[in-house]
Coordinates of C-alpha atoms in Angstrom, one line a residue:
M1239 CA -12.7 -86.5 8.1
P1240 CA -9.6 -88.6 7.3
Q1241 CA -7.1 -89.2 10.1
T1242 CA -3.6 -87.8 9.8
D1243 CA -2.0 -91.2 9.3
D1244 CA -4.2 -91.9 6.3
A1245 CA -3.5 -88.6 4.5
S1246 CA 0.3 -88.7 5.1
R1247 CA 0.9 -92.3 4.1
A1248 CA 3.1 -93.0 1.1
H1249 CA 1.4 -92.7 -2.3
P1250 CA 1.3 -96.1 -4.0
A1251 CA 2.6 -96.7 -7.5
P1252 CA -0.2 -95.4 -9.7
P1253 CA -1.5 -97.2 -12.8
P1254 CA -0.8 -95.5 -16.1
A1255 CA -2.0 -91.8 -16.2
G1256 CA -5.4 -91.4 -17.7
R1257 CA -6.6 -95.0 -17.4
V1258 CA -9.8 -95.3 -15.4
P1259 CA -9.6 -98.3 -13.0
E1260 CA -12.6 -100.6 -12.9
G1261 CA -15.6 -99.0 -11.3
V1262 CA -14.3 -95.4 -11.3
A1263 CA -17.4 -94.2 -13.0
A1264 CA -21.0 -95.2 -12.6
P1265 CA -23.3 -95.9 -15.5
G1266 CA -24.2 -92.7 -17.3
A1267 CA -27.1 -90.6 -16.1
R1268 CA -29.9 -89.1 -18.2
L1269 CA -30.3 -85.3 -18.1
S1270 CA -33.6 -83.7 -19.0
A1271 CA -35.1 -80.3 -19.1
E1272 CA -38.7 -79.6 -20.1
G1273 CA -39.8 -76.0 -20.4
W1274 CA -37.2 -75.2 -17.8
G1275 CA -36.2 -71.8 -16.6
W1276 CA -34.4 -70.0 -13.7
R1277 CA -34.5 -66.4 -12.6
H1278 CA -32.1 -65.2 -9.8
A1279 CA -33.7 -63.5 -6.9
S1280 CA -33.9 -59.7 -7.4
R1281 CA -33.4 -60.1 -11.2
T1282 CA -36.2 -59.2 -13.7
A1283 CA -34.6 -61.2 -16.6
W1284 CA -34.5 -65.0 -16.7
A1285 CA -31.0 -66.5 -16.8
V1286 CA -32.5 -69.5 -18.7
R1287 CA -36.1 -69.9 -20.0
G1288 CA -38.1 -72.3 -22.1
L1289 CA -35.4 -74.9 -22.3
D1290 CA -36.2 -78.3 -23.7
L1291 CA -33.2 -80.6 -23.7
V1292 CA -32.4 -84.3 -23.2
I1293 CA -28.9 -85.7 -22.9
E1294 CA -28.9 -89.5 -23.0
P1295 CA -26.7 -91.7 -20.7
G1296 CA -23.1 -91.8 -22.0
E1297 CA -23.3 -88.9 -24.4
R1298 CA -20.4 -86.5 -24.7
V1299 CA -21.7 -82.9 -25.1
L1300 CA -20.0 -79.6 -25.6
L1301 CA -22.4 -76.9 -24.3
L1302 CA -21.9 -73.5 -26.0
G1303 CA -23.5 -70.1 -26.1
A1304 CA -22.9 -66.4 -25.8
S1305 CA -21.7 -65.0 -22.5
G1306 CA -24.8 -64.7 -20.3
A1307 CA -26.8 -67.4 -22.2
G1308 CA -27.2 -69.4 -19.0
K1309 CA -24.7 -72.2 -19.5
S1310 CA -23.3 -72.1 -15.9
T1311 CA -26.8 -71.7 -14.5
L1312 CA -27.9 -74.9 -16.3
A1313 CA -24.8 -76.8 -15.1
H1314 CA -25.4 -75.7 -11.5
A1315 CA -29.0 -76.8 -11.8
F1316 CA -28.1 -80.3 -13.0
A1317 CA -25.6 -80.5 -10.1
G1318 CA -28.3 -79.6 -7.6
V1319 CA -26.5 -76.5 -6.3
L1320 CA -28.6 -73.6 -7.6
G1321 CA -30.3 -73.0 -4.3
G1322 CA -33.9 -72.9 -3.1
A1323 CA -36.8 -70.6 -3.6
D1324 CA -35.1 -67.9 -1.6
E1325 CA -32.3 -67.7 -4.1
G1326 CA -34.4 -67.6 -7.3
E1327 CA -37.5 -68.7 -9.2
Q1328 CA -37.8 -71.9 -11.2
E1329 CA -40.3 -73.0 -13.8
G1330 CA -40.7 -76.2 -15.8
V1331 CA -39.1 -79.5 -14.9
L1332 CA -35.4 -80.5 -14.7
T1333 CA -34.3 -84.0 -13.7
V1334 CA -31.3 -86.3 -13.5
D1335 CA -32.4 -89.9 -14.1
G1336 CA -36.0 -88.8 -13.5
A1337 CA -35.3 -87.3 -10.1
E1338 CA -34.9 -83.8 -8.9
P1339 CA -31.1 -83.1 -8.8
E1340 CA -31.2 -81.9 -5.2
R1341 CA -32.4 -85.3 -4.1
I1342 CA -29.6 -87.3 -5.6
R1343 CA -26.6 -85.0 -5.2
G1344 CA -23.4 -86.8 -6.1
R1345 CA -25.0 -88.4 -9.2
V1346 CA -23.6 -85.4 -11.0
G1347 CA -19.9 -84.5 -10.4
M1348 CA -19.2 -80.9 -11.3
L1349 CA -15.8 -79.1 -11.8
M1350 CA -16.4 -75.4 -11.4
Q1351 CA -14.8 -72.6 -13.4
D1352 CA -12.4 -71.6 -10.6
P1353 CA -10.7 -74.5 -8.9
D1354 CA -9.8 -72.4 -5.8
S1355 CA -13.6 -72.2 -5.1
Q1356 CA -13.7 -76.0 -5.1
L1357 CA -10.6 -76.9 -3.1
V1358 CA -11.7 -77.0 0.5
L1359 CA -9.1 -78.8 2.5
A1360 CA -5.4 -78.2 3.2
R1361 CA -4.0 -81.5 1.8
V1362 CA -4.4 -83.2 -1.5
G1363 CA -5.6 -86.5 -0.2
D1364 CA -8.1 -85.0 2.1
D1365 CA -9.5 -82.7 -0.6
V1366 CA -10.0 -85.6 -3.1
A1367 CA -11.7 -87.6 -0.4
F1368 CA -14.0 -84.8 0.7
G1369 CA -16.8 -85.6 -1.8
C1370 CA -16.8 -89.3 -0.9
E1371 CA -17.1 -88.5 2.8
N1372 CA -20.1 -86.3 2.1
L1373 CA -21.7 -89.1 0.2
G1374 CA -21.2 -91.5 3.1
V1375 CA -18.9 -93.8 1.2
P1376 CA -17.5 -96.4 3.6
R1377 CA -14.1 -95.4 5.0
A1378 CA -12.4 -98.5 3.7
E1379 CA -13.4 -97.6 0.1
I1380 CA -12.4 -93.9 0.2
W1381 CA -8.6 -94.1 0.0
P1382 CA -8.5 -96.7 -2.9
R1383 CA -10.9 -94.3 -4.7
V1384 CA -8.6 -91.3 -4.0
D1385 CA -5.5 -93.2 -5.3
E1386 CA -7.4 -94.3 -8.5
A1387 CA -8.8 -90.9 -9.2
L1388 CA -5.4 -89.1 -8.8
A1389 CA -3.8 -91.7 -11.1
A1390 CA -6.6 -91.3 -13.6
V1391 CA -5.8 -87.5 -14.0
G1392 CA -2.1 -88.2 -14.1
L1393 CA -1.2 -86.5 -10.8
D1394 CA 1.4 -88.4 -8.8
L1395 CA 1.7 -86.4 -5.6
P1396 CA 2.0 -87.3 -1.9
L1397 CA -1.4 -87.3 -0.3
D1398 CA -0.2 -84.8 2.3
R1399 CA 1.0 -82.2 -0.2
S1400 CA -0.5 -78.8 0.6
T1401 CA -3.2 -77.7 -1.8
S1402 CA -2.0 -74.1 -1.4
E1403 CA 1.4 -75.0 -2.9
L1404 CA -0.1 -76.4 -6.2
S1405 CA 0.0 -74.7 -9.5
G1406 CA -3.2 -73.7 -11.3
G1407 CA -3.0 -76.8 -13.5
Q1408 CA -2.4 -79.1 -10.5
K1409 CA -5.4 -77.5 -8.7
Q1410 CA -7.6 -78.2 -11.7
R1411 CA -6.6 -81.8 -11.7
V1412 CA -7.0 -82.2 -8.0
A1413 CA -10.5 -80.8 -8.3
L1414 CA -11.2 -83.1 -11.2
A1415 CA -9.9 -86.1 -9.2
G1416 CA -12.3 -85.2 -6.4
V1417 CA -15.2 -85.3 -8.9
L1418 CA -14.1 -88.7 -10.3
A1419 CA -13.6 -90.2 -6.8
M1420 CA -17.3 -89.8 -6.2
R1421 CA -17.9 -92.0 -9.3
P1422 CA -20.7 -89.9 -10.6
G1423 CA -23.1 -90.7 -13.4
V1424 CA -22.3 -87.3 -15.0
V1425 CA -19.0 -85.5 -15.3
L1426 CA -19.8 -81.8 -15.8
L1427 CA -16.9 -79.3 -16.4
D1428 CA -17.5 -75.6 -16.4
E1429 CA -14.6 -73.8 -18.3
P1430 CA -12.0 -76.3 -17.0
T1431 CA -9.1 -74.6 -18.9
A1432 CA -10.0 -71.0 -18.4
N1433 CA -6.9 -69.9 -16.5
L1434 CA -4.4 -72.6 -17.5
D1435 CA -1.2 -72.1 -19.4
P1436 CA -1.0 -73.9 -22.8
A1437 CA 0.6 -77.0 -21.4
G1438 CA -1.9 -77.2 -18.6
V1439 CA -4.8 -76.9 -21.1
L1440 CA -3.5 -79.9 -23.0
D1441 CA -2.8 -81.9 -19.8
V1442 CA -6.3 -81.4 -18.5
R1443 CA -8.0 -82.0 -21.9
D1444 CA -6.0 -85.1 -22.6
A1445 CA -6.7 -86.5 -19.1
V1446 CA -10.4 -85.9 -19.5
A1447 CA -10.4 -87.3 -23.1
E1448 CA -9.0 -90.6 -21.9
L1449 CA -11.4 -90.7 -18.9
V1450 CA -14.3 -90.1 -21.2
R1451 CA -13.2 -92.9 -23.5
S1452 CA -12.7 -95.3 -20.7
S1453 CA -15.7 -94.6 -18.6
R1454 CA -19.5 -94.9 -19.0
A1455 CA -20.4 -91.6 -17.5
T1456 CA -22.3 -88.9 -19.3
F1457 CA -20.0 -86.0 -20.1
V1458 CA -20.9 -82.3 -20.5
V1459 CA -18.3 -79.6 -20.9
I1460 CA -18.8 -75.8 -21.0
E1461 CA -16.0 -74.1 -22.9
H1462 CA -15.8 -71.0 -25.1
R1463 CA -12.9 -72.3 -27.1
V1464 CA -14.5 -74.9 -29.3
D1465 CA -11.4 -76.4 -30.9
I1466 CA -10.0 -77.7 -27.6
W1467 CA -12.8 -80.3 -27.2
L1468 CA -14.0 -81.1 -30.8
D1469 CA -12.2 -84.5 -30.8
V1470 CA -13.6 -85.4 -27.4
V1471 CA -17.3 -84.8 -27.8
D1472 CA -19.9 -86.3 -30.1
R1473 CA -22.6 -83.6 -29.8
V1474 CA -22.8 -79.8 -29.6
V1475 CA -25.6 -77.9 -27.9
V1476 CA -25.8 -74.1 -28.3
L1477 CA -28.0 -72.2 -25.9
A1478 CA -29.8 -69.2 -27.3
P1479 CA -29.3 -66.0 -25.2
G1480 CA -33.1 -65.3 -25.2
G1481 CA -33.9 -68.9 -24.1
G1482 CA -34.1 -72.3 -25.6
V1483 CA -31.6 -74.1 -27.9
L1484 CA -30.1 -72.4 -30.9
A1485 CA -28.3 -75.4 -32.4
D1486 CA -28.0 -79.1 -31.6
G1487 CA -26.2 -81.9 -33.4
D1488 CA -23.0 -83.4 -34.6
P1489 CA -20.1 -80.9 -33.8
H1490 CA -18.6 -80.8 -37.3
E1491 CA -22.0 -80.5 -39.0
V1492 CA -23.2 -77.7 -36.7
L1493 CA -20.0 -75.7 -37.2
R1494 CA -20.0 -76.3 -41.0
E1495 CA -23.6 -75.4 -41.6
R1496 CA -24.2 -72.7 -39.0
G1497 CA -20.6 -71.5 -38.2
A1498 CA -21.0 -68.0 -39.5
E1499 CA -24.3 -67.5 -37.7
L1500 CA -22.9 -68.8 -34.4
A1501 CA -19.8 -66.7 -34.8
R1502 CA -21.9 -63.5 -35.2
G1503 CA -23.7 -64.5 -32.0
G1504 CA -20.4 -64.7 -30.0
V1505 CA -19.6 -68.4 -30.2
W1506 CA -15.9 -69.1 -30.8
V1507 CA -15.9 -70.9 -34.1
P1508 CA -12.6 -72.2 -35.5
G1509 CA -11.6 -70.2 -38.6
H1510 CA -13.7 -67.1 -37.7
D1511 CA -11.7 -64.0 -36.6
P1512 CA -13.7 -62.2 -33.9
L1513 CA -12.0 -58.9 -34.8
E1514 CA -13.2 -59.3 -38.4
G1515 CA -10.2 -57.6 -39.9
R1516 CA -10.4 -54.7 -37.5
S1517 CA -6.9 -53.7 -36.3
P1518 CA -7.2 -52.7 -32.7
R1519 CA -4.0 -50.7 -32.8
P1520 CA -2.7 -49.1 -36.1
A1521 CA 0.8 -49.4 -34.8
H1522 CA 2.3 -50.6 -31.6
P1523 CA 3.8 -47.4 -30.1
A1524 CA 6.8 -49.0 -28.4
G1525 CA 8.0 -50.4 -31.7
A1526 CA 6.9 -47.7 -34.1
R1527 CA 7.6 -44.2 -32.7
G1528 CA 11.3 -44.5 -32.7
V1529 CA 11.5 -42.4 -29.5
P1530 CA 11.7 -43.5 -25.9
A1531 CA 8.3 -43.9 -24.2
D1532 CA 7.6 -42.3 -20.8
V1533 CA 8.2 -44.9 -18.1
L1534 CA 5.6 -44.6 -15.4
L1535 CA 6.7 -47.4 -13.2
T1536 CA 10.2 -49.1 -12.9
G1537 CA 11.2 -52.3 -11.2
R1538 CA 14.8 -53.4 -10.9
E1539 CA 16.0 -56.8 -9.7
L1540 CA 12.5 -57.3 -8.2
A1541 CA 11.8 -60.3 -6.1
V1542 CA 8.1 -61.0 -5.4
A1543 CA 6.4 -63.2 -2.8
R1544 CA 2.9 -64.0 -1.5
V1545 CA 4.4 -65.3 1.8
P1546 CA 7.2 -63.1 3.2
G1547 CA 10.5 -64.7 2.9
V1548 CA 9.4 -67.2 0.2
P1549 CA 9.9 -65.5 -3.2
V1550 CA 8.2 -67.1 -6.2
A1551 CA 10.1 -65.0 -8.8
S1552 CA 13.2 -62.8 -8.6
G1553 CA 15.7 -60.8 -10.7
L1554 CA 12.9 -59.2 -12.6
D1555 CA 13.4 -55.9 -14.5
V1556 CA 10.2 -54.2 -15.5
D1557 CA 9.4 -50.9 -17.3
V1558 CA 5.8 -49.9 -17.4
E1559 CA 5.5 -47.4 -20.3
A1560 CA 2.8 -44.9 -21.0
G1561 CA 0.8 -45.7 -24.1
A1562 CA 2.0 -49.3 -24.3
A1563 CA 0.8 -52.7 -23.3
L1564 CA 3.0 -55.3 -21.5
A1565 CA 1.9 -58.9 -21.4
L1566 CA 3.1 -61.0 -18.4
T1567 CA 3.2 -64.7 -19.5
G1568 CA 4.7 -67.9 -18.3
P1569 CA 3.6 -71.2 -16.8
N1570 CA 1.2 -71.6 -13.9
G1571 CA 3.0 -71.0 -10.7
A1572 CA 5.8 -68.9 -12.2
G1573 CA 4.7 -65.8 -10.2
K1574 CA 2.8 -63.7 -12.8
T1575 CA -0.1 -62.8 -10.5
T1576 CA 2.2 -62.1 -7.6
L1577 CA 4.3 -59.7 -9.8
A1578 CA 1.2 -58.0 -11.0
L1579 CA -0.1 -57.4 -7.5
T1580 CA 3.4 -56.1 -6.5
L1581 CA 3.4 -53.6 -9.4
A1582 CA -0.1 -52.6 -8.4
G1583 CA 1.1 -51.6 -4.9
L1584 CA -0.9 -54.3 -3.2
I1585 CA 2.0 -56.6 -2.1
L1586 CA 5.3 -55.5 -0.6
P1587 CA 8.3 -56.3 -2.8
E1588 CA 10.5 -59.1 -1.4
G1589 CA 13.6 -57.5 -2.9
G1590 CA 14.9 -55.1 -5.5
E1591 CA 13.4 -51.7 -6.2
L1592 CA 10.0 -50.5 -7.4
A1593 CA 9.2 -46.8 -7.9
G1594 CA 6.8 -44.6 -9.8
S1595 CA 8.0 -41.7 -12.1
V1596 CA 7.8 -38.1 -11.0
E1597 CA 4.8 -37.7 -13.3
L1598 CA 3.0 -40.7 -11.7
T1599 CA 3.7 -39.8 -8.1
R1600 CA 3.0 -36.0 -8.3
G1601 CA 0.5 -35.1 -5.7
T1602 CA 0.4 -38.6 -4.0
A1603 CA 0.4 -38.9 -0.3
V1604 CA 1.9 -41.7 1.8
R1605 CA -0.7 -43.4 3.8
R1606 CA -0.4 -43.0 7.5
A1607 CA 0.1 -46.6 8.3
A1608 CA 3.1 -46.8 5.9
R1609 CA 5.2 -44.0 7.4
R1610 CA 6.8 -46.3 10.0
M1611 CA 7.4 -48.9 7.3
L1612 CA 9.3 -46.3 5.3
A1613 CA 11.7 -45.8 8.2
R1614 CA 12.2 -49.5 8.7
S1615 CA 12.4 -50.9 5.1
P1616 CA 15.3 -50.1 2.7
L1617 CA 13.1 -51.3 -0.1
L1618 CA 10.5 -48.5 0.2
T1619 CA 10.5 -44.9 -0.7
S1620 CA 7.6 -42.4 -1.1
A1621 CA 7.7 -43.3 -4.8
S1622 CA 6.8 -46.9 -4.0
P1623 CA 3.1 -47.7 -4.9
F1624 CA 2.8 -49.9 -1.8
V1625 CA 2.9 -46.9 0.6
W1626 CA 0.3 -44.7 -1.4
R1627 CA -3.2 -44.0 -0.1
S1628 CA -5.9 -46.1 -1.8
R1629 CA -7.5 -42.9 -3.2
D1630 CA -4.2 -42.1 -5.0
L1631 CA -4.0 -45.6 -6.4
L1632 CA -7.5 -45.2 -7.9
T1633 CA -6.4 -42.7 -10.5
R1634 CA -2.8 -44.0 -10.8
I1635 CA -3.0 -47.8 -10.9
G1636 CA -6.3 -49.7 -11.4
T1637 CA -6.2 -53.4 -10.8
V1638 CA -8.4 -56.2 -12.0
F1639 CA -8.0 -59.4 -9.9
Q1640 CA -7.9 -62.9 -11.3
D1641 CA -11.1 -63.7 -9.4
P1642 CA -13.7 -61.0 -10.1
E1643 CA -15.6 -61.7 -6.9
H1644 CA -12.6 -60.7 -4.8
Q1645 CA -13.2 -57.1 -5.7
F1646 CA -17.0 -56.7 -5.5
V1647 CA -18.1 -54.4 -2.7
S1648 CA -21.6 -53.3 -3.8
G1649 CA -25.0 -54.9 -4.1
T1650 CA -25.6 -53.7 -7.7
V1651 CA -23.6 -53.3 -10.9
R1652 CA -24.2 -49.6 -10.9
G1653 CA -23.0 -49.3 -7.3
E1654 CA -19.9 -51.3 -8.2
L1655 CA -19.1 -48.8 -11.0
E1656 CA -19.8 -45.8 -8.8
V1657 CA -17.9 -46.7 -5.7
G1658 CA -14.4 -45.5 -6.8
L1659 CA -15.9 -42.4 -8.4
R1660 CA -17.6 -41.4 -5.2
V1661 CA -14.3 -41.8 -3.3
L1662 CA -12.8 -39.3 -5.8
K1663 CA -15.7 -37.0 -5.0
L1664 CA -16.6 -36.4 -8.6
P1665 CA -19.8 -34.5 -9.5
E1666 CA -23.0 -36.6 -9.8
A1667 CA -23.4 -35.7 -13.5
E1668 CA -19.8 -36.9 -14.3
I1669 CA -20.3 -40.1 -12.3
A1670 CA -23.5 -40.9 -14.2
A1671 CA -21.9 -40.2 -17.5
R1672 CA -18.8 -42.3 -16.8
V1673 CA -20.9 -45.2 -15.6
M1674 CA -23.2 -45.3 -18.6
E1675 CA -20.3 -44.9 -21.1
T1676 CA -18.3 -47.7 -19.5
A1677 CA -21.3 -50.0 -18.9
G1678 CA -22.4 -49.6 -22.5
R1679 CA -19.1 -50.4 -24.0
L1680 CA -18.9 -53.6 -22.0
R1681 CA -22.5 -54.7 -22.5
L1682 CA -23.4 -54.2 -18.9
D1683 CA -25.9 -51.3 -19.3
H1684 CA -28.9 -53.7 -19.1
L1685 CA -27.6 -55.1 -15.8
L1686 CA -27.1 -52.0 -13.8
T1687 CA -29.6 -53.0 -11.1
A1688 CA -28.5 -56.6 -10.9
N1689 CA -26.5 -58.0 -8.0
P1690 CA -22.9 -58.7 -9.2
Y1691 CA -22.9 -62.1 -7.7
T1692 CA -25.8 -63.2 -9.9
L1693 CA -24.0 -62.4 -13.2
S1694 CA -22.5 -65.1 -15.4
G1695 CA -18.7 -65.7 -15.2
G1696 CA -18.1 -63.6 -18.3
E1697 CA -20.3 -60.8 -17.1
K1698 CA -18.5 -60.7 -13.7
R1699 CA -15.2 -60.4 -15.5
R1700 CA -16.4 -57.5 -17.6
L1701 CA -17.7 -55.8 -14.5
S1702 CA -14.3 -56.1 -12.8
V1703 CA -12.6 -54.6 -15.8
A1704 CA -15.2 -51.8 -16.1
S1705 CA -14.8 -50.9 -12.4
A1706 CA -11.1 -50.3 -13.0
L1707 CA -11.6 -48.5 -16.3
V1708 CA -14.2 -46.1 -15.0
A1709 CA -11.7 -44.3 -12.8
R1710 CA -9.4 -43.7 -15.8
P1711 CA -6.1 -44.6 -14.1
S1712 CA -2.7 -44.0 -15.7
I1713 CA -1.9 -47.7 -15.4
L1714 CA -4.2 -50.7 -15.8
I1715 CA -3.1 -54.0 -14.3
L1716 CA -5.3 -56.8 -15.4
D1717 CA -5.1 -60.5 -14.4
E1718 CA -6.7 -62.8 -17.1
P1719 CA -9.2 -60.2 -18.4
T1720 CA -10.5 -62.3 -21.2
F1721 CA -11.4 -65.5 -19.4
G1722 CA -15.0 -66.6 -19.8
Q1723 CA -15.7 -64.2 -22.7
D1724 CA -17.5 -65.1 -25.9
S1725 CA -15.9 -64.0 -29.1
R1726 CA -18.0 -60.9 -29.4
T1727 CA -17.3 -59.6 -25.9
W1728 CA -13.6 -60.6 -26.3
A1729 CA -13.3 -58.4 -29.4
E1730 CA -15.1 -55.5 -27.7
L1731 CA -12.7 -55.8 -24.7
V1732 CA -9.6 -55.9 -26.9
L1733 CA -10.8 -52.8 -28.8
L1734 CA -11.7 -50.9 -25.6
L1735 CA -8.3 -51.6 -24.0
A1736 CA -6.6 -50.7 -27.3
E1737 CA -8.3 -47.3 -27.2
Q1738 CA -7.1 -46.7 -23.6
V1739 CA -3.6 -47.5 -24.6
E1740 CA -3.7 -45.2 -27.6
R1741 CA -4.8 -42.4 -25.3
G1742 CA -1.7 -42.9 -23.2
T1743 CA -2.8 -45.4 -20.6
S1744 CA -0.3 -48.2 -19.7
A1745 CA -1.7 -51.7 -19.6
V1746 CA 0.0 -54.6 -17.8
V1747 CA -1.8 -57.9 -18.6
V1748 CA -1.4 -61.3 -17.1
T1749 CA -2.6 -63.7 -19.7
H1750 CA -2.3 -67.0 -21.5
D1751 CA -4.5 -65.8 -24.4
R1752 CA -2.2 -65.7 -27.4
A1753 CA -4.7 -64.1 -29.6
F1754 CA -5.1 -61.3 -27.1
I1755 CA -1.3 -60.8 -26.9
D1756 CA -1.0 -60.7 -30.6
A1757 CA -3.8 -58.1 -30.9
L1758 CA -2.7 -55.7 -28.1
A1759 CA 0.7 -56.2 -26.6
D1760 CA 3.8 -54.2 -27.4
R1761 CA 6.1 -56.3 -25.2
E1762 CA 6.0 -59.7 -23.5
L1763 CA 7.7 -60.5 -20.2
V1764 CA 8.0 -64.3 -19.8
V1765 CA 8.0 -64.8 -16.0
G1766 CA 10.0 -67.9 -15.1
A1767 CA 11.9 -67.8 -18.4
G1768 CA 13.7 -64.5 -18.0
G1769 CA 13.6 -61.6 -20.4
V1770 CA 11.3 -59.5 -22.5
R1771 CA 10.4 -60.0 -26.1

């Protein structure tokens, strides 16, 4: 572990952002799969099967496929982090430079979908150095590598900066710097822009593009949004959901010749509308009815904070209306998620007022632990969601967290969908009917016996949305509900949420997805920029 004086020393003047210093990447590695397949323990279906694929040293590949086609599973396999026989069953042969990936860990540097799952230490310098330490790089070499890697991704920060204070885009770049500092033969990125604001997407893409041009490493990126990486890669590989490779070749040729077919299968193909002319909402209620909507939840001069006493956003006025969708947008770090969790009754407001309407609060009970808080805090009343019992929140405010795994509590998909309904003590027949209806709409019905943690990223996201929808709450609060979705499941999710809103449900959505906003939202609150539009 680095000593304190190393991590807190002054950061030297970096070379120009994006330039890879000499030796920052090893010669490219060769990736090979021959009849390869993987099945997670307890699953009957194979995540990947019958895959024959070779990626030559130095190639730049965009790996595509429908949600659940096995892209992340393949990436984890090449990185040597899938697990042993107790975690699943493998068939065929998969190698990196002719060796089993587990035997040469570090040859493949992988940036995972969620940077929070990859940042392990409290300070920027220590975190970037972590991979080098685990590879046994001599101490004298580690800190020059850290400096070079941070400069390469355009991040000029003190090495002792707390990783918990970084924005989402900065976390992505710190995680990427940690990969580059190891000097891998393969740079493998899994949905690197999934939760970034538009500026962050371009920053990460441009930094990676320059690194790819300057280095000799093999490059593989998994990304649903094809257009982001078209100018960076020289090859597209599309995995077939049933196993094997569906398409492989020059990016522009593949999209020109097979674009319509790929779009029907769920691949995001530029120029193809996933809604296919279907209007999810015939008219946006807030702008079309001409009469005031029922306001279910009201916030006035709200200040919100993750750490008490340290507000991340303040002066916020929010009206959550029945039968309307509100998009919360703004740059990474502006406080969108914190505001959403405050509206959901999961974080205590730092200032201002937050109260539910008479209709929303009718029949709710204050949880026992909150009664003393009511007496002490001038911010709270019995109409504040923060003091309600969790059972009351189930049918009033349903929440979908940014990280789906943070809300999984059951060992099966069916159990995950049933847990809230059992708390509500609904009849067994109604529980079964709701579970099947919701699972079917979100293409989860074939996964009801699967462990939620073995699902793909897109499937996990759909399960987290389904677990909130199944309780039929008055308000749905969703944090980045469309990340990791292929175009087909994206369209189905948009249409399903639109139906809920048309029935009178209120939707509050934290998102950077402009297509999603255009299709669903009535209003947009730009956090950090002030105002609703």
